CSV table of C-alpha atoms in Angstrom, one decimal:
chain,number,residue,atom,x,y,z
A,1242,UNK,CA,-12.4,123.9,53.0
A,1243,UNK,CA,-13.1,125.6,50.3
A,1244,UNK,CA,-14.2,128.6,52.2
A,1245,UNK,CA,-11.3,128.9,53.9
A,1246,UNK,CA,-8.9,128.8,50.9
A,1247,UNK,CA,-11.2,131.6,49.2
A,1248,UNK,CA,-10.7,133.7,52.2
A,1249,UNK,CA,-7.3,132.9,52.8
A,1250,UNK,CA,-6.8,133.9,48.6
A,1251,UNK,CA,-8.9,137.1,49.1
A,1252,UNK,CA,-6.7,138.0,52.3
A,1253,UNK,CA,-3.5,137.6,50.3
A,1254,UNK,CA,-4.2,139.2,47.6
A,1255,UNK,CA,-5.6,142.6,49.7
A,1256,UNK,CA,-1.8,142.3,51.5
A,1257,UNK,CA,-0.4,142.1,48.1
A,1258,UNK,CA,-2.3,145.0,47.1
A,1259,UNK,CA,-1.5,147.3,50.3
A,1260,UNK,CA,2.2,146.3,50.1
A,1261,UNK,CA,2.5,147.0,46.6
A,1262,UNK,CA,-0.4,149.8,46.3
A,1263,UNK,CA,1.7,151.7,49.6
A,1264,UNK,CA,5.2,151.3,48.4
A,1265,UNK,CA,7.8,152.1,51.0
A,1266,UNK,CA,10.4,153.6,48.9
A,1267,UNK,CA,11.1,157.6,48.4
A,1268,UNK,CA,9.7,158.6,44.9
A,1269,UNK,CA,12.0,160.3,42.2
A,1270,UNK,CA,11.6,164.2,43.7
A,1271,UNK,CA,12.7,162.6,46.9
A,1272,UNK,CA,16.0,160.9,46.0
A,1273,UNK,CA,16.8,163.7,43.9
A,1274,UNK,CA,16.7,165.8,47.3
A,1275,UNK,CA,19.0,163.7,48.7
A,1276,UNK,CA,21.6,164.0,45.9
A,1277,UNK,CA,21.0,167.7,46.3
A,1278,UNK,CA,22.2,167.4,49.2
A,1279,UNK,CA,24.9,165.2,49.2
A,1280,UNK,CA,26.2,167.6,46.0
A,1281,UNK,CA,25.9,171.0,48.8
A,1282,UNK,CA,28.0,169.4,51.7
A,1283,UNK,CA,30.3,168.4,48.9
A,1284,UNK,CA,30.7,171.9,47.5
A,1285,UNK,CA,30.9,173.1,51.0
A,1286,UNK,CA,33.8,170.6,51.8
A,1287,UNK,CA,35.5,172.1,49.2
A,1288,UNK,CA,35.2,175.3,49.9
A,1289,UNK,CA,36.2,175.7,53.2
A,1290,UNK,CA,39.4,173.2,52.5
A,1291,UNK,CA,40.0,175.9,50.0
A,1292,UNK,CA,39.8,178.5,52.5
A,1293,UNK,CA,41.1,177.0,55.0
A,1294,UNK,CA,44.4,176.8,53.2
A,1295,UNK,CA,43.8,180.6,52.1
A,1296,UNK,CA,44.0,181.0,55.4
A,1297,UNK,CA,47.0,179.0,56.4
A,1298,UNK,CA,49.4,181.0,53.6
A,1299,UNK,CA,48.0,184.1,55.2
A,1300,UNK,CA,48.9,182.9,58.6
A,1301,UNK,CA,52.3,182.1,57.3
A,1302,UNK,CA,52.6,185.2,56.1
A,1303,UNK,CA,51.4,187.5,58.6
A,1304,UNK,CA,54.4,185.0,60.4
A,1305,UNK,CA,57.0,186.6,58.2
A,1306,UNK,CA,55.5,189.7,58.3
A,1307,UNK,CA,56.2,189.6,62.4
A,1308,UNK,CA,59.4,188.8,61.8
A,1309,UNK,CA,60.1,191.3,59.2
A,1310,UNK,CA,59.0,194.0,61.6
A,1311,UNK,CA,60.6,192.9,64.5
A,1312,UNK,CA,63.8,193.1,62.5
A,1313,UNK,CA,63.1,196.2,61.2
A,1314,UNK,CA,62.3,197.8,65.4
A,1315,UNK,CA,65.7,196.0,66.6
A,1316,UNK,CA,67.5,197.6,63.4
A,1317,UNK,CA,66.0,201.2,64.5
A,1318,UNK,CA,66.5,200.5,67.4
A,1319,UNK,CA,70.4,200.4,66.8
A,1320,UNK,CA,70.8,202.7,65.0
A,1321,UNK,CA,69.0,205.1,67.4
A,1322,UNK,CA,71.9,203.8,69.4
A,1323,UNK,CA,74.6,204.3,67.8
A,1324,UNK,CA,73.5,207.8,66.0
A,1325,UNK,CA,73.3,208.9,69.7
A,1326,UNK,CA,76.4,207.3,70.7
A,1327,UNK,CA,78.0,209.6,67.9
B,116,UNK,CA,-6.7,120.4,38.3
B,117,UNK,CA,-8.1,122.2,41.1
B,118,UNK,CA,-5.2,122.0,43.2
B,119,UNK,CA,-2.6,123.2,40.4
B,120,UNK,CA,-4.6,126.0,39.8
B,121,UNK,CA,-5.4,126.5,43.8
B,122,UNK,CA,-1.8,126.5,43.9
B,123,UNK,CA,-1.2,128.8,41.3
B,124,UNK,CA,-2.8,131.3,42.9
B,125,UNK,CA,-1.1,131.2,46.1
B,126,UNK,CA,2.4,131.7,44.2
B,127,UNK,CA,1.6,134.3,42.8
B,128,UNK,CA,-0.2,136.1,45.6
B,129,UNK,CA,3.3,135.3,47.4
B,130,UNK,CA,4.7,136.6,44.7
B,131,UNK,CA,3.4,139.7,44.6
B,132,UNK,CA,3.7,140.1,48.4
B,133,UNK,CA,7.6,139.4,47.6
B,134,UNK,CA,8.5,141.5,45.1
B,135,UNK,CA,8.0,144.7,46.6
B,136,UNK,CA,9.3,143.7,49.5
B,137,UNK,CA,12.4,143.2,48.0
B,138,UNK,CA,12.7,146.1,45.6
B,139,UNK,CA,12.4,148.1,49.0
B,140,UNK,CA,15.8,146.4,49.9
B,141,UNK,CA,17.8,149.6,47.8
B,142,UNK,CA,16.6,152.3,50.7
B,143,UNK,CA,13.4,153.2,52.0
B,144,UNK,CA,11.4,156.2,52.8
B,145,UNK,CA,12.7,155.6,56.6
B,146,UNK,CA,16.6,155.5,56.0
B,147,UNK,CA,15.8,158.1,53.3
B,148,UNK,CA,14.4,160.6,56.0
B,149,UNK,CA,17.7,159.3,58.3
B,150,UNK,CA,19.8,160.1,55.3
B,151,UNK,CA,17.7,163.6,54.6
B,152,UNK,CA,18.4,164.3,58.9
B,153,UNK,CA,21.8,163.3,58.9
B,154,UNK,CA,22.7,165.5,55.7
B,155,UNK,CA,20.5,168.6,56.4
B,156,UNK,CA,22.3,168.6,59.8
B,157,UNK,CA,25.9,168.0,58.4
B,158,UNK,CA,25.6,170.9,55.6
B,159,UNK,CA,24.4,173.1,58.7
B,160,UNK,CA,26.8,172.1,60.1
B,161,UNK,CA,29.2,172.8,57.5
B,162,UNK,CA,27.8,176.4,56.5
B,163,UNK,CA,28.9,177.7,60.3
B,164,UNK,CA,32.2,176.5,59.7
B,165,UNK,CA,32.1,178.1,56.2
B,166,UNK,CA,31.3,180.9,58.2
B,167,UNK,CA,33.6,180.7,61.0
B,168,UNK,CA,36.4,180.7,58.3
B,169,UNK,CA,35.6,183.2,56.2
B,170,UNK,CA,35.4,185.6,59.9
B,171,UNK,CA,38.6,184.3,60.2
B,172,UNK,CA,39.6,184.9,56.8
B,173,UNK,CA,39.5,188.0,56.9
B,174,UNK,CA,40.0,189.6,60.6
B,175,UNK,CA,43.6,187.9,59.1
B,176,UNK,CA,43.5,190.0,56.1
B,177,UNK,CA,43.0,193.0,58.8
B,178,UNK,CA,46.1,192.1,60.3
B,179,UNK,CA,48.2,191.4,57.2
B,180,UNK,CA,47.4,194.8,56.4
B,181,UNK,CA,47.9,196.2,59.1
B,182,UNK,CA,51.9,194.7,60.0
B,183,UNK,CA,52.6,195.3,56.0
B,184,UNK,CA,51.5,199.0,57.3
B,185,UNK,CA,54.0,199.0,61.0
B,186,UNK,CA,56.2,197.6,58.0
B,187,UNK,CA,56.2,199.9,55.6
B,188,UNK,CA,56.3,202.9,58.6
B,189,UNK,CA,59.8,201.3,60.4
B,190,UNK,CA,61.3,200.9,57.0
B,191,UNK,CA,60.6,204.6,56.3
B,192,UNK,CA,61.8,205.7,59.7
B,193,UNK,CA,64.6,203.6,59.6
B,194,UNK,CA,65.5,204.8,55.9
B,195,UNK,CA,64.9,208.6,57.0
B,196,UNK,CA,67.5,207.8,60.0
B,197,UNK,CA,70.1,206.5,57.9
B,198,UNK,CA,70.1,208.6,54.4
B,199,UNK,CA,73.0,208.0,52.1
B,200,UNK,CA,74.9,205.8,54.8
B,201,UNK,CA,72.8,202.4,54.0
B,202,UNK,CA,74.0,202.6,50.0
B,203,UNK,CA,77.3,203.4,50.6
B,204,UNK,CA,78.3,201.2,53.6
B,205,UNK,CA,77.2,198.6,50.7
B,206,UNK,CA,79.6,199.1,48.5
B,207,UNK,CA,82.0,200.1,51.1
B,208,UNK,CA,81.0,195.8,52.2
B,209,UNK,CA,81.1,195.6,48.9
B,210,UNK,CA,85.0,196.8,48.4
B,211,UNK,CA,86.5,195.1,51.3
B,212,UNK,CA,85.2,191.7,49.9
B,213,UNK,CA,86.0,192.0,47.5
B,214,UNK,CA,89.4,192.6,48.2
B,215,UNK,CA,89.7,189.6,50.7
B,216,UNK,CA,88.5,187.4,48.1
B,217,UNK,CA,91.7,188.5,46.3
B,218,UNK,CA,93.9,188.3,49.0
B,219,UNK,CA,92.8,184.7,50.5
B,220,UNK,CA,93.4,183.4,47.0
B,221,UNK,CA,96.9,184.5,47.5
B,222,UNK,CA,99.7,182.7,48.1
B,223,UNK,CA,101.5,182.8,51.1
B,224,UNK,CA,104.4,184.9,49.3
B,225,UNK,CA,102.3,186.7,47.4
B,226,UNK,CA,100.6,188.6,50.3
B,227,UNK,CA,103.6,188.6,52.3
B,228,UNK,CA,105.0,191.2,49.7
B,229,UNK,CA,101.1,192.5,49.7
B,230,UNK,CA,100.7,193.0,53.5
B,231,UNK,CA,100.3,196.4,53.4
B,232,UNK,CA,96.4,195.7,51.7
B,233,UNK,CA,95.9,193.4,55.0
B,234,UNK,CA,96.4,197.1,57.0
B,235,UNK,CA,94.4,198.8,54.5
B,236,UNK,CA,91.6,196.5,54.3
B,237,UNK,CA,91.8,196.9,58.2
B,238,UNK,CA,91.3,200.6,57.7
B,239,UNK,CA,88.0,200.1,55.3
B,240,UNK,CA,86.4,197.6,58.3
B,241,UNK,CA,87.0,200.4,61.0
B,242,UNK,CA,85.4,202.9,58.6
B,243,UNK,CA,82.7,200.8,57.7
B,244,UNK,CA,81.9,200.0,61.4
B,245,UNK,CA,81.7,203.9,62.6
B,246,UNK,CA,78.9,203.5,59.3
B,247,UNK,CA,75.6,204.1,61.3
B,248,UNK,CA,74.0,201.6,58.7
B,249,UNK,CA,76.6,198.8,60.1
B,250,UNK,CA,73.9,198.5,63.7
B,251,UNK,CA,71.9,196.2,61.8
B,252,UNK,CA,72.2,192.8,61.7
B,253,UNK,CA,72.4,192.0,58.0
B,254,UNK,CA,75.1,194.4,57.9
B,255,UNK,CA,76.8,193.9,61.3
B,256,UNK,CA,76.6,190.1,60.3
B,257,UNK,CA,78.8,190.3,57.5
B,258,UNK,CA,81.2,192.8,58.8
B,259,UNK,CA,82.0,190.5,62.1
B,260,UNK,CA,82.1,187.8,58.7
B,261,UNK,CA,84.9,190.2,56.9
B,262,UNK,CA,86.9,190.8,60.1
B,263,UNK,CA,87.0,187.1,60.8
B,264,UNK,CA,88.4,186.4,57.4
B,265,UNK,CA,91.3,188.9,57.8
B,266,UNK,CA,92.2,187.7,61.3
B,267,UNK,CA,92.6,184.5,59.0
B,268,UNK,CA,94.9,186.4,57.1
B,269,UNK,CA,96.8,188.1,59.5
B,270,UNK,CA,97.1,184.8,61.0
B,271,UNK,CA,98.6,182.6,57.9
B,272,UNK,CA,100.9,185.7,57.7
B,273,UNK,CA,102.2,185.6,61.1
B,274,UNK,CA,102.8,182.2,60.7
B,275,UNK,CA,104.5,182.4,57.6
B,276,UNK,CA,106.6,185.1,58.5
B,277,UNK,CA,107.2,183.4,61.5
B,278,UNK,CA,108.3,180.1,60.1
B,279,UNK,CA,111.1,182.4,58.3
B,280,UNK,CA,110.2,181.7,55.2
B,281,UNK,CA,109.0,185.3,54.1
B,282,UNK,CA,111.4,187.3,52.5
B,283,UNK,CA,110.6,190.7,51.3
B,284,UNK,CA,113.4,191.8,48.8
B,285,UNK,CA,114.8,195.5,48.6
B,286,UNK,CA,116.4,196.8,44.6
B,287,UNK,CA,119.1,199.5,45.7
B,288,UNK,CA,119.4,202.5,44.5
B,289,UNK,CA,122.1,205.6,44.0
B,290,UNK,CA,123.5,206.8,46.7
B,291,UNK,CA,123.1,210.5,45.8
B,292,UNK,CA,119.3,209.7,45.4
B,293,UNK,CA,117.9,207.4,47.4
B,294,UNK,CA,121.3,207.7,49.8
B,295,UNK,CA,120.9,204.1,49.6
B,296,UNK,CA,123.7,202.2,52.6
B,297,UNK,CA,122.5,199.3,54.4
B,298,UNK,CA,122.8,201.0,57.6
B,299,UNK,CA,120.4,203.4,56.1
B,300,UNK,CA,118.0,201.0,54.1
B,301,UNK,CA,117.5,198.9,57.4
B,302,UNK,CA,116.1,202.4,59.0
B,303,UNK,CA,113.5,202.5,56.3
B,304,UNK,CA,110.0,202.3,58.1
B,305,UNK,CA,109.5,200.2,55.4
B,306,UNK,CA,112.2,197.9,56.0
B,307,UNK,CA,113.1,197.6,59.7
B,308,UNK,CA,112.4,201.1,60.8
B,309,UNK,CA,115.5,200.5,62.8
B,310,UNK,CA,119.4,200.9,61.3
B,311,UNK,CA,120.6,199.2,63.6
B,312,UNK,CA,119.5,195.8,62.2
B,313,UNK,CA,121.6,196.3,58.9
B,314,UNK,CA,123.9,193.6,60.5
B,315,UNK,CA,121.0,191.1,59.1
B,316,UNK,CA,120.2,192.3,55.5
B,317,UNK,CA,124.4,191.5,55.6
B,318,UNK,CA,123.8,188.1,56.2
B,319,UNK,CA,121.5,187.3,54.2
B,320,UNK,CA,123.3,188.3,51.3
B,321,UNK,CA,126.7,187.5,51.5
B,322,UNK,CA,126.3,185.9,48.2
B,323,UNK,CA,126.1,189.4,46.8
B,324,UNK,CA,127.7,191.6,50.2
B,325,UNK,CA,131.3,190.7,50.7
B,326,UNK,CA,131.6,194.7,52.0
B,327,UNK,CA,129.0,195.8,53.9
B,328,UNK,CA,130.3,199.5,53.1
B,329,UNK,CA,129.9,198.6,49.5
B,330,UNK,CA,126.7,197.5,47.9
B,331,UNK,CA,126.0,198.4,44.3
B,332,UNK,CA,122.7,200.4,42.4
B,333,UNK,CA,120.4,197.5,41.2
B,334,UNK,CA,121.3,194.4,43.6
B,335,UNK,CA,118.1,192.9,44.9
B,336,UNK,CA,118.9,192.4,48.5
B,337,UNK,CA,116.8,189.7,50.3
B,338,UNK,CA,115.3,191.3,53.3
B,339,UNK,CA,114.4,188.3,56.2
B,340,UNK,CA,111.8,189.0,58.3
B,341,UNK,CA,112.2,191.6,61.7
B,342,UNK,CA,114.0,190.6,64.2
B,343,UNK,CA,116.0,190.2,66.6
B,344,UNK,CA,119.6,190.5,65.4
B,345,UNK,CA,121.2,186.7,65.3
B,346,UNK,CA,124.0,185.1,68.0
B,347,UNK,CA,126.0,185.1,64.0
B,348,UNK,CA,124.6,188.5,63.0
B,349,UNK,CA,126.0,190.2,66.4
B,350,UNK,CA,129.8,188.2,65.7
B,351,UNK,CA,129.8,189.2,62.2
B,352,UNK,CA,128.9,192.7,63.2
B,353,UNK,CA,131.9,192.4,65.9
B,354,UNK,CA,134.3,191.2,63.8
B,355,UNK,CA,132.7,193.9,60.7
B,356,UNK,CA,134.3,196.6,63.6
B,357,UNK,CA,137.4,194.9,64.8
B,358,UNK,CA,138.7,194.6,60.8
B,359,UNK,CA,137.4,198.3,61.3
B,360,UNK,CA,139.8,198.8,63.6
B,361,UNK,CA,142.5,197.2,62.4
B,362,UNK,CA,142.2,198.8,59.8
B,363,UNK,CA,142.0,202.2,61.1
B,364,UNK,CA,145.0,201.1,63.5
B,365,UNK,CA,147.8,201.4,61.3
B,366,UNK,CA,147.3,205.1,60.3
B,367,UNK,CA,147.1,206.5,64.2
């Protein structure tokens, strides 16, 4: 009985040593790596949002330019016709 | 005592086993690895998106530059076609707007007194329409608006004339200088342009004209709107001629 107890204690002790010694948590360096990746994601998302806003503004400006150009071409054609009719 | 010692040893060993197990609940290495994999994939994806947006932006900037150049070219060509016509039209349109605004504020009576100005404004509009720049959308729209405003004024004036309220006045001049008699006044283009309408002036000024052959210098005659003679006016003129004949008969 005493021997069995001793063996159990030794077994538990070995398990405790193995579990605490070979820890399953990431190291400080690995955690920093994770944080860096998170920061990179946030930074990229912010940059993409800014570029997308710039793209939307540019699309709007191009739309206005298209309208102005269409109007100018229409005016030009009308003026040419009027001058031709004179 | 031995049992107490044994239990204590077991408790300590179990504690040593459990503490690291609880500590691992923050993040396990597997979870870390999973997050690292996910985030790495996300970064790759975001970088691709960033590049794509950047490329789109560069394309759009190029498009915007091309369009700006095309617009400038069109505007330059238009300016070349128009020369000084556009600024000239601009000032014509401003002048028309100014006069129309002034006329719009007048009472019907004042507008009637200045009715000739409506024709003047119409002439300005007709002249402006000949300007090549009037073919441009914005100027054409402005001219249409001015024409509509002028038409409304003409309509209001016509309604006022039709209502019989319009009555201009004429101040009699001298016979020597102006040859003013009712016949000649009615003949004036600005009055009726028709001498046979003289009884209209007479009948509308009975208070100051007893004998239509006699009008005095300085008399302010009311001039009703041009229209055919009324039954009463015709009757008055017949009576006038009869009296004249009767007065002339004894002499014969």
